[in-house]
mmCIF file of C-alpha atoms in Angstrom:
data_model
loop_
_atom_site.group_PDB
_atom_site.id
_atom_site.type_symbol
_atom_site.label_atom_id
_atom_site.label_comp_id
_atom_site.label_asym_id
_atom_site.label_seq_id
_atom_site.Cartn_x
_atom_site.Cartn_y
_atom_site.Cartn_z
ATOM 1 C CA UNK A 1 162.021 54.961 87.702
ATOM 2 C CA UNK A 2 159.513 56.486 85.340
ATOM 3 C CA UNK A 3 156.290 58.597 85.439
ATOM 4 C CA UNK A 4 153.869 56.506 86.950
ATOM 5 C CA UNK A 5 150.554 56.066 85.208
ATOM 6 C CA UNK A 6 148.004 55.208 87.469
ATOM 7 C CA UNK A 7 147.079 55.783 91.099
ATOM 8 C CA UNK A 8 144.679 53.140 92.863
ATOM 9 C CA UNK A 9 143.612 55.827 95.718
ATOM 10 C CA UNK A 10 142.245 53.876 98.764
ATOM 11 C CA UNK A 11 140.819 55.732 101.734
ATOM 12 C CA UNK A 12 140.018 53.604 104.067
ATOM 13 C CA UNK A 13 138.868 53.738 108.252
ATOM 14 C CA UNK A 14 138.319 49.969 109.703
ATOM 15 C CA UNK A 15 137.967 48.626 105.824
ATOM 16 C CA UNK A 16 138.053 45.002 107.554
ATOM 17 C CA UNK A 17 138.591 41.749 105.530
ATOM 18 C CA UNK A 18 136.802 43.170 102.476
ATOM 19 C CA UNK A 19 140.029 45.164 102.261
ATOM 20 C CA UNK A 20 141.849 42.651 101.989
ATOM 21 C CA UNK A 21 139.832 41.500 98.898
ATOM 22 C CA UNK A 22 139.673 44.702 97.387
ATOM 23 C CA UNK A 23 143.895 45.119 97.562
ATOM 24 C CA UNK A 24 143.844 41.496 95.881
ATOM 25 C CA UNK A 25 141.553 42.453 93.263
ATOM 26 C CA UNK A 26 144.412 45.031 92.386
ATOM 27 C CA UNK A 27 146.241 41.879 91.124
ATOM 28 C CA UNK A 28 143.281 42.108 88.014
ATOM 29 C CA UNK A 29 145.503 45.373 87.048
ATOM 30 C CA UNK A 30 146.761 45.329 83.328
ATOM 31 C CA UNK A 31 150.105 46.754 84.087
ATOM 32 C CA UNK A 32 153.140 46.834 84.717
ATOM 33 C CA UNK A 33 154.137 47.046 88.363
ATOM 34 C CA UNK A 34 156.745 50.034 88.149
ATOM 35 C CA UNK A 35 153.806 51.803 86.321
ATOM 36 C CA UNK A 36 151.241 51.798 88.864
ATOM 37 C CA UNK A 37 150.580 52.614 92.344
ATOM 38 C CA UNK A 38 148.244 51.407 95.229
ATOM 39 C CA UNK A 39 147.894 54.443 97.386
ATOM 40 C CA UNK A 40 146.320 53.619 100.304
ATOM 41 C CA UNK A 41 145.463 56.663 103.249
ATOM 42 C CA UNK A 42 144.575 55.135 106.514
ATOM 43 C CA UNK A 43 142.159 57.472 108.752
ATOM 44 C CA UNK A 44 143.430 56.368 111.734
ATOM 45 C CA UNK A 45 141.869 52.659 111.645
ATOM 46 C CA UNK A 46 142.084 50.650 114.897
ATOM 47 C CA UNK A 47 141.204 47.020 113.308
ATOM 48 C CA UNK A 48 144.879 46.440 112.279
ATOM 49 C CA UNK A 49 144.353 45.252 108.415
ATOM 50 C CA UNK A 50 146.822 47.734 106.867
ATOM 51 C CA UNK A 51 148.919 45.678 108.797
ATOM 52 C CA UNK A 52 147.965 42.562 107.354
ATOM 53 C CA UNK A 53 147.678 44.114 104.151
ATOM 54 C CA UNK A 54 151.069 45.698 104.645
ATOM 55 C CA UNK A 55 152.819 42.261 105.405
ATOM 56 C CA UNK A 56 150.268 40.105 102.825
ATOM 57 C CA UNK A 57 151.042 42.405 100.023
ATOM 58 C CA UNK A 58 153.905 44.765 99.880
ATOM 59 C CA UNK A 59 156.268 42.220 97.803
ATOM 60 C CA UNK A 60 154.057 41.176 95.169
ATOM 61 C CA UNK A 61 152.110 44.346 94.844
ATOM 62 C CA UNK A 62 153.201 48.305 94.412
ATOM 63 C CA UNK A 63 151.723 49.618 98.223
ATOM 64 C CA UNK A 64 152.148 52.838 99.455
ATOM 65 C CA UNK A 65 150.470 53.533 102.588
ATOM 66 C CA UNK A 66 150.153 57.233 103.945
ATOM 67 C CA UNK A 67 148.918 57.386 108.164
ATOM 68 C CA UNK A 68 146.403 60.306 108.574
ATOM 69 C CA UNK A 69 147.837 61.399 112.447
ATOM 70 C CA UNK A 70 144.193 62.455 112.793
ATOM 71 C CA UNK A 71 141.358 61.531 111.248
ATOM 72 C CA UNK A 72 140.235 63.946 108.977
ATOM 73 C CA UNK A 73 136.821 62.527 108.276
ATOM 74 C CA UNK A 74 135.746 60.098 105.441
ATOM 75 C CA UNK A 75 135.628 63.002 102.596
ATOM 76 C CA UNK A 76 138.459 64.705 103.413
ATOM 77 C CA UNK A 77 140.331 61.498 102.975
ATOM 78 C CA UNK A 78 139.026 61.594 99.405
ATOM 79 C CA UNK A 79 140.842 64.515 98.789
ATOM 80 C CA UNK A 80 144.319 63.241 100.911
ATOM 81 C CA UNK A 81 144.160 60.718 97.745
ATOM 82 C CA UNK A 82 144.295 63.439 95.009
ATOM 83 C CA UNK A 83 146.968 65.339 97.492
ATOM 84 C CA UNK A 84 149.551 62.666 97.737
ATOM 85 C CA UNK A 85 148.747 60.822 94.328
ATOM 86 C CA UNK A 86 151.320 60.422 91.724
ATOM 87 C CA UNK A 87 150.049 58.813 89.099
ATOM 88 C CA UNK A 88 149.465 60.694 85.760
ATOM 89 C CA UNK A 89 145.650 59.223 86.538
ATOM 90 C CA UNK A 90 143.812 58.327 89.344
ATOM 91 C CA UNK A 91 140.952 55.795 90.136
ATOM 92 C CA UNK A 92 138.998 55.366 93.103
ATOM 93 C CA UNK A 93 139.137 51.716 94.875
ATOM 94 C CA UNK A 94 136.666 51.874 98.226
ATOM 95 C CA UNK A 95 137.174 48.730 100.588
ATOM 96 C CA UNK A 96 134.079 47.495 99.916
ATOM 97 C CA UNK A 97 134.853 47.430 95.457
ATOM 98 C CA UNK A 98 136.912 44.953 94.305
ATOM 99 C CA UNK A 99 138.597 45.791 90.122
ATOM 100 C CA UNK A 100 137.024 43.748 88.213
ATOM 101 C CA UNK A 101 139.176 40.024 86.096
ATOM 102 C CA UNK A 102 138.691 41.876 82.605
ATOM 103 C CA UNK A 103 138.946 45.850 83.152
ATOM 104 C CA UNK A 104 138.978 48.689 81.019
ATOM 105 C CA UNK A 105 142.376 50.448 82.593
ATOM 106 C CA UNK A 106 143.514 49.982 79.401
ATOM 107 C CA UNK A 107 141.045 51.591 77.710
ATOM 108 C CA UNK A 108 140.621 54.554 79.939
ATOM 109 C CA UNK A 109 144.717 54.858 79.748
ATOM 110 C CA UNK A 110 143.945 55.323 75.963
ATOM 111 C CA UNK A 111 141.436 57.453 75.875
ATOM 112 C CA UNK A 112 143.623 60.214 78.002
ATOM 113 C CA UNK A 113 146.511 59.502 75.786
ATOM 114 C CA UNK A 114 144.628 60.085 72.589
ATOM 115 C CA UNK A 115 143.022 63.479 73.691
ATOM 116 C CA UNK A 116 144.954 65.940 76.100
ATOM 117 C CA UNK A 117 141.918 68.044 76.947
ATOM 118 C CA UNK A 118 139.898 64.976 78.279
ATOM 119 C CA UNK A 119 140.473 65.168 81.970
ATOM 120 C CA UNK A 120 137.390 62.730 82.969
ATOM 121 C CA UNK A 121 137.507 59.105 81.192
ATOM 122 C CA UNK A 122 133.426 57.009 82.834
ATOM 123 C CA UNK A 123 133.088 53.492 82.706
ATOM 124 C CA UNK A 124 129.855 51.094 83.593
ATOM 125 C CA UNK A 125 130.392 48.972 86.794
ATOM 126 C CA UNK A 126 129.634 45.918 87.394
ATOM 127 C CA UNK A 127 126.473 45.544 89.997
ATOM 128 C CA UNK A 128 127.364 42.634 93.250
ATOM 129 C CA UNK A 129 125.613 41.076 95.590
ATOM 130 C CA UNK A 130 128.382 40.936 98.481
ATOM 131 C CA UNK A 131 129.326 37.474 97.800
ATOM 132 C CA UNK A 132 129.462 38.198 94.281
ATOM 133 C CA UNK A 133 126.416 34.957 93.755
ATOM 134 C CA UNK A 134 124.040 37.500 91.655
ATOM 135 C CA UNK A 135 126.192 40.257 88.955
ATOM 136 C CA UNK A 136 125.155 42.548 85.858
ATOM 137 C CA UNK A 137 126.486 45.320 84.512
ATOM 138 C CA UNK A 138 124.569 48.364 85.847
ATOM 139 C CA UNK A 139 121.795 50.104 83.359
ATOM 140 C CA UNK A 140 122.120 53.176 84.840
ATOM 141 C CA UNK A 141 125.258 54.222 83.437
ATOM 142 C CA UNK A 142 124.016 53.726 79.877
ATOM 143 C CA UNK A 143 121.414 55.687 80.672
ATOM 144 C CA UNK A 144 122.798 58.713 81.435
ATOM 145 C CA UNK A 145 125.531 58.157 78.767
ATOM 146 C CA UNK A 146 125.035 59.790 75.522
ATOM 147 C CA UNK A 147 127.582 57.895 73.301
ATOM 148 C CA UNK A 148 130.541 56.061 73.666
ATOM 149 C CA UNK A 149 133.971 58.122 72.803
ATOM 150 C CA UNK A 150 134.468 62.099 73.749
ATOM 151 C CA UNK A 151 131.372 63.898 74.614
ATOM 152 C CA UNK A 152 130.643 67.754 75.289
ATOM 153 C CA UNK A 153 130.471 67.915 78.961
ATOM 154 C CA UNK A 154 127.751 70.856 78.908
ATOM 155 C CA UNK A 155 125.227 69.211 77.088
ATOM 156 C CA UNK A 156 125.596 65.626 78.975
ATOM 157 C CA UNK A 157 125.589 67.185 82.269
ATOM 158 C CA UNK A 158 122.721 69.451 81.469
ATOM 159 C CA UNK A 159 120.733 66.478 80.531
ATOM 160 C CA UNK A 160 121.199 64.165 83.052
ATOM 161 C CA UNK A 161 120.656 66.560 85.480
ATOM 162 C CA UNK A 162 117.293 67.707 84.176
ATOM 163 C CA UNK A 163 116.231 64.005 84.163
ATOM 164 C CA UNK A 164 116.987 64.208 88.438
ATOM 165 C CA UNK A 165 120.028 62.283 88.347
ATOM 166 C CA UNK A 166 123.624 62.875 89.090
ATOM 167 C CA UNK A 167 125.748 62.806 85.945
ATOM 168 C CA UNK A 168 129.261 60.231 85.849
ATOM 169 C CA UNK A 169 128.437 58.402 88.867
ATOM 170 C CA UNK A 170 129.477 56.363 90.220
ATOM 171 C CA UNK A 171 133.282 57.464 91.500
ATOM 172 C CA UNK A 172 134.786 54.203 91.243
ATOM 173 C CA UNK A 173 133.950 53.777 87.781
ATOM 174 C CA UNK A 174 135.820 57.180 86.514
ATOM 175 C CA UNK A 175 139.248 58.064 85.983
ATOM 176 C CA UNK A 176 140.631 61.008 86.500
ATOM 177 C CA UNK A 177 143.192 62.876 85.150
ATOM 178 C CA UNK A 178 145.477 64.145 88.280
ATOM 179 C CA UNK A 179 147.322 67.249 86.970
ATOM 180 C CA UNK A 180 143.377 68.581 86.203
ATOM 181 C CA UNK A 181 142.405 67.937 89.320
ATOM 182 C CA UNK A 182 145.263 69.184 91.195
ATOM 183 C CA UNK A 183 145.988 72.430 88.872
ATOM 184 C CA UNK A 184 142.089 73.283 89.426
ATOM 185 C CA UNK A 185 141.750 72.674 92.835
ATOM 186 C CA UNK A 186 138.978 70.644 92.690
ATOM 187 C CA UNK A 187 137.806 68.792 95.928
ATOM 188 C CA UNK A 188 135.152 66.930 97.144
ATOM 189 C CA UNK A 189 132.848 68.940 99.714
ATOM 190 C CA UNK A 190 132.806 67.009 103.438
ATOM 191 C CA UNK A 191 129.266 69.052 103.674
ATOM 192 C CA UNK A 192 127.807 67.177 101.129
ATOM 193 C CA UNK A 193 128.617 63.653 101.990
ATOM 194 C CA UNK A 194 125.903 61.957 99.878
ATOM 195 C CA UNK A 195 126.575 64.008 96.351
ATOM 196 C CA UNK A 196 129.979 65.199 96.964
ATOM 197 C CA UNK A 197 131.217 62.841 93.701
ATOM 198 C CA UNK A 198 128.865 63.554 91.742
ATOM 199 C CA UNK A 199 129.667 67.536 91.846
ATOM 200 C CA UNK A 200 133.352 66.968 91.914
ATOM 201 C CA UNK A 201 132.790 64.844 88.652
ATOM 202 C CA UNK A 202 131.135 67.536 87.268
ATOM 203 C CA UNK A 203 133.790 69.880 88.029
ATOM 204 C CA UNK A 204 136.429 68.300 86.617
ATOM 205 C CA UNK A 205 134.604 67.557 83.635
ATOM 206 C CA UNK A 206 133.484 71.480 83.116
ATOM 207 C CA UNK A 207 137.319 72.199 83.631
ATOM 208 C CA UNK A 208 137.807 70.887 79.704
ATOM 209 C CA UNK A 209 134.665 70.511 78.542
ATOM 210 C CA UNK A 210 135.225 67.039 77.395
ATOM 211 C CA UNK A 211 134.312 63.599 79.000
ATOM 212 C CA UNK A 212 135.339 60.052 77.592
ATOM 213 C CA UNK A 213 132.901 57.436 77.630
ATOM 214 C CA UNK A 214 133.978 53.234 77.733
ATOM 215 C CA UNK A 215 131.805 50.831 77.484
ATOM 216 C CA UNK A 216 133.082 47.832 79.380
ATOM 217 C CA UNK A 217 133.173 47.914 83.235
ATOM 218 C CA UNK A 218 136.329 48.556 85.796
ATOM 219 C CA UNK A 219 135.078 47.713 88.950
ATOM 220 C CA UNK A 220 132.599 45.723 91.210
ATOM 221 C CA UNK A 221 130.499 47.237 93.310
ATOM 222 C CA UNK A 222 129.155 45.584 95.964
ATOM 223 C CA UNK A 223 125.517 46.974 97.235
ATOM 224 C CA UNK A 224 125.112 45.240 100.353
ATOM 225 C CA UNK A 225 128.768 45.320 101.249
ATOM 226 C CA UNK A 226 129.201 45.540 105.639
ATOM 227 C CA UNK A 227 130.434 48.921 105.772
ATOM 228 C CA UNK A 228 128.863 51.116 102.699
ATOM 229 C CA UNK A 229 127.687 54.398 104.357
ATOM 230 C CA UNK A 230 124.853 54.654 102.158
ATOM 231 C CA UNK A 231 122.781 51.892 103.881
ATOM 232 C CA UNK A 232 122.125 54.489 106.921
ATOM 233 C CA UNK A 233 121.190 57.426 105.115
ATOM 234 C CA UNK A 234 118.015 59.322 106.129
ATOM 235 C CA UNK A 235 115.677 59.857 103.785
ATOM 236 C CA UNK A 236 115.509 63.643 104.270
ATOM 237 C CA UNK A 237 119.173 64.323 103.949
ATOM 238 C CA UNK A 238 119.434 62.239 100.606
ATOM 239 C CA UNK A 239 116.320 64.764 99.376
ATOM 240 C CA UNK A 240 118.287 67.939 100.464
ATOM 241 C CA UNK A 241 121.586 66.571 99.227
ATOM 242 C CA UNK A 242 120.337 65.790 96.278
ATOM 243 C CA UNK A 243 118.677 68.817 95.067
ATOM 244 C CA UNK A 244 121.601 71.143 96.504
ATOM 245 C CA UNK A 245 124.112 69.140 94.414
ATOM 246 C CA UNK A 246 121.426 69.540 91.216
ATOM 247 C CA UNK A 247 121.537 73.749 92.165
ATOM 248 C CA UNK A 248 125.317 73.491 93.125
ATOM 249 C CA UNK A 249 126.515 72.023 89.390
ATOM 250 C CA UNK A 250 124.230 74.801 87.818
ATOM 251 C CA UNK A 251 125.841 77.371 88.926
ATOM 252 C CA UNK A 252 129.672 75.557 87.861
ATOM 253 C CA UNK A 253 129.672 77.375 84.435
ATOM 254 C CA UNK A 254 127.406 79.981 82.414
ATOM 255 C CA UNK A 255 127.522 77.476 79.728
ATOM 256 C CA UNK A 256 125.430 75.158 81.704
ATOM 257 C CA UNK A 257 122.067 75.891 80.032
ATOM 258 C CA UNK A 258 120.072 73.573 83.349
ATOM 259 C CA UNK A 259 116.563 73.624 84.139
ATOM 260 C CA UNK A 260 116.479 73.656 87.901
ATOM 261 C CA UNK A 261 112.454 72.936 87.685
ATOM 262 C CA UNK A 262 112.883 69.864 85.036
ATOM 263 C CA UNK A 263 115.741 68.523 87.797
ATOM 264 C CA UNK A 264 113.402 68.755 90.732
ATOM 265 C CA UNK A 265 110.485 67.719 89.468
ATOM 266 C CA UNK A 266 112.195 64.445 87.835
ATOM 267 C CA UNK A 267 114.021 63.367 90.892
ATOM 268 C CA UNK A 268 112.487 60.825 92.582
ATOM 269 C CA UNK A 269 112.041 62.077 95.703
ATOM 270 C CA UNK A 270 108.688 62.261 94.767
ATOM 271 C CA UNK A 271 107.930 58.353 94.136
ATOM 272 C CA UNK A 272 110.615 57.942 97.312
ATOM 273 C CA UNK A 273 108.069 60.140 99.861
ATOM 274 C CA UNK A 274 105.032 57.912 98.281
ATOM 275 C CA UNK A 275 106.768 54.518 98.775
ATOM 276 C CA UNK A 276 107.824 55.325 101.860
ATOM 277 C CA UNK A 277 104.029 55.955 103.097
ATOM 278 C CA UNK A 278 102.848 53.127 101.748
ATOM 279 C CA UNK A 279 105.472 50.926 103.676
ATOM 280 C CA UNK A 280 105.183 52.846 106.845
ATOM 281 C CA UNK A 281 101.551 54.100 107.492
ATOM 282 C CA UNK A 282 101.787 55.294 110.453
ATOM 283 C CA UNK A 283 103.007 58.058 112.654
ATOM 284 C CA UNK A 284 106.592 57.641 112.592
ATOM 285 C CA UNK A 285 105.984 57.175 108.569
ATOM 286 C CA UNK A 286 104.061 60.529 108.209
ATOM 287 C CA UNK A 287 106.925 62.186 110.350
ATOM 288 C CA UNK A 288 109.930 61.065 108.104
ATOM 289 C CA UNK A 289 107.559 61.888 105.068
ATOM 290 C CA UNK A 290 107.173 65.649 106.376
ATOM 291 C CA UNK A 291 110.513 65.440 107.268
ATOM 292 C CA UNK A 292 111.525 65.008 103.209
ATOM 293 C CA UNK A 293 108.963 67.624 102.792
ATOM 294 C CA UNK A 294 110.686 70.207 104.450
ATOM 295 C CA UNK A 295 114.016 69.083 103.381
ATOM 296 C CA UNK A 296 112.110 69.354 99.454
ATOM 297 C CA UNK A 297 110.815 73.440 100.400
ATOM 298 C CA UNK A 298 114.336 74.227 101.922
ATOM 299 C CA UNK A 299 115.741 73.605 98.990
ATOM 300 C CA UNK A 300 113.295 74.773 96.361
ATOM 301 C CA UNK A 301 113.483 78.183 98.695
ATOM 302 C CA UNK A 302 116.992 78.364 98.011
ATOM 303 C CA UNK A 303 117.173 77.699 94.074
ATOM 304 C CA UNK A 304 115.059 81.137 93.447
ATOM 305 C CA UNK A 305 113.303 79.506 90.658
ATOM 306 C CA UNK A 306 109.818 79.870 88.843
ATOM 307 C CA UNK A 307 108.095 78.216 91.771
ATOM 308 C CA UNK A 308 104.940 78.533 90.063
ATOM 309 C CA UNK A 309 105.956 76.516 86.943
ATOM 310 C CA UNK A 310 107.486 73.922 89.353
ATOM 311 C CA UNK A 311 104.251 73.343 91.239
ATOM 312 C CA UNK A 312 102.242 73.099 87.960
ATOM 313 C CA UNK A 313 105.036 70.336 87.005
ATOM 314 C CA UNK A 314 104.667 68.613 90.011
ATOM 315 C CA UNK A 315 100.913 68.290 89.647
ATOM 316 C CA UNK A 316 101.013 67.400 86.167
ATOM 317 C CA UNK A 317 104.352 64.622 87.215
ATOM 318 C CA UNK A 318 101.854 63.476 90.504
ATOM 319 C CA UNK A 319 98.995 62.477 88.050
ATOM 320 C CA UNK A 320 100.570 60.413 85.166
ATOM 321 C CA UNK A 321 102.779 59.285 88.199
ATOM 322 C CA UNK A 322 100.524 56.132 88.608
ATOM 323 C CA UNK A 323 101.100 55.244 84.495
ATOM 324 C CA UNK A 324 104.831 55.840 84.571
ATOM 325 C CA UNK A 325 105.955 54.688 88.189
ATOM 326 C CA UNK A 326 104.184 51.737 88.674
ATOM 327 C CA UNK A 327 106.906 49.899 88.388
ATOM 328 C CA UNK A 328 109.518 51.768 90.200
ATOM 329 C CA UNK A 329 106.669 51.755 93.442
ATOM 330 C CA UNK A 330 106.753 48.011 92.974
ATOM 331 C CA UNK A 331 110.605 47.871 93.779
ATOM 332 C CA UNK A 332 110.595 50.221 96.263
ATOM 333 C CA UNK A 333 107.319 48.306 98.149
ATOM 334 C CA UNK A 334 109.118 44.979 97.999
ATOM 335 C CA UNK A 335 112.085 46.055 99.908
ATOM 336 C CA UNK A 336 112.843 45.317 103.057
#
């Protein structure tokens, strides 16, 4: 048996029937069986479908399934993919994500072959509604994306960041090149929950200093999916999270030329803490908007910036913030 290629890592913990979808998806996979491998790492799941995927799947598609004897916690089972992952490449599949009828794992395969130094191949993903009624390929990504082909990792990450984003996101849409990874010993942080990809991407990215960019989508992701964690994330811990992973990158490499101030003024906490007012005016409302506050000041304490420049940003961001973010208070007003 040869080298295989690719490595579908699945961590999973009670993934329920949406696993099972997901594992089918893996059908959508442009390759030869021998040549790729569905890794999936239970965390000690108690809802028994790895054993109906087990007995569904295991003749007609490549499963390898790893027990965790404890569970290690939903991070650390991130990086219990990378550890047991043999694959020459690896590529995120959550439960809730299905891989997309026309993918780019061809692409992404080609993109790694054709430059040895690229350890960190992004794609665009395709944005769901659950029951996949309402689809489009997500904006974002081209957003942040300077070009399609090999880019200088310093420069793109400096610039999204200073925009108040987190650059390559999201992890289901990258591939990653394992021996990188695993020579480096990059791993994803189980303190930062929220941003942990987003740093690791980094990482691995700063590790060559180049980063392959494809243009057609991977993967589905579904937003409103039963079990995404994001859905019961507090508002202050997304703040703090946030601007630690923005300080965090910074200090990766002296090559990253990032200005912390541009970062933290441009992230939207700002528009998030105003939004969140205007939906909840009232006491518990003013609470979780002091609560951001603090979490904002913690962190702006602990970047040892120009605090004075920052504030005079922030003033000058607060009143064209009417002009510019009328439309992003819209969105955030009409949600439920």
């Amino acid at each position: 048996m040869g080298k295989i290629i690719l490595t579908i890592a699945v961590p999973v913990f009670n993934g329920g029937v949406p696993l099972i979808e997901a594992i089918e998806s893996c059908k959508n996979i442009d390759l030869p069986a021998e040549d790729f491998e569905i890794l999936i790492i239970d965390n000690c799941s108690t809802d028994g479908m790895i054993d109906e995927v087990s007995l569904k799947y295991s003749a007609q598609l490549p499963l390898r399934i790893i027990h965790n004897e404890i569970n290690c916690g939903r991070i650390n089972n991130w990086n219990k993919c990378i550890e047991y992952a043999d694959g020459e490449f690896i590529l995120f599949l959550f439960a809730n994500d299905l891989i997309a009828q026309s993918n780019s794992v061809q692409e992404a395969i080609a993109m790694f072959r054709t430059n040895d130094h690229c350890a960190l191949v992004s794609a665009p993903w395709i944005y769901s509604d659950f029951l996949q009624v309402k689809q489009f390929i997500e904006p974002e990504f081209f957003l942040r994306t300077p070009v399609i082909g090999y880019y200088e990792a310093y420069k793109n990450i400096s610039k999204v960041i200073e925009t108040g984003k987190l650059p390559f996101v999201c992890l289901q849409s990258c591939f990653l090149r394992t021996s990188t990874v695993k020579s480096a010993g990059i791993l994803f942080d189980p303190q930062m929950p929220l941003t942990t990809d987003g740093v690791f991407l980094s990482a691995l990215a700063i590790e060559t200093g180049v980063v392959g960019f494809i243009d057609r989508p991977t993967m589905i992701f579904r937003y409103n999916a039963p079990n995404r964690q994001h859905s019961n994330v507090k508002l202050d811990e997304h703040v703090e999270q946030m601007l630690n992973a923005f300080i965090s990158i910074s200090r990766l490499s002296e090559r990253l030329q990032i200005d912390l101030t541009l970062a933290f003024v441009n992230f939207t906490g700002l528009e998030n803490l105003i939004a969140y007012l205007l939906r909840n005016p009232n006491s518990k409302g003013l609470k979780t908007a002091m609560q951001m506050k603090g979490a904002w000041s913690k962190s702006v304490k602990k970047a040892q910036f120009n605090s004075s420049l920052l504030y005079r940003r922030i003033i000058m961001r607060f009143f064209i913030l009417p002009y510019k973010g009328i439309a992003f208070l819209y969105r955030n007003l009409k949600r439920v």
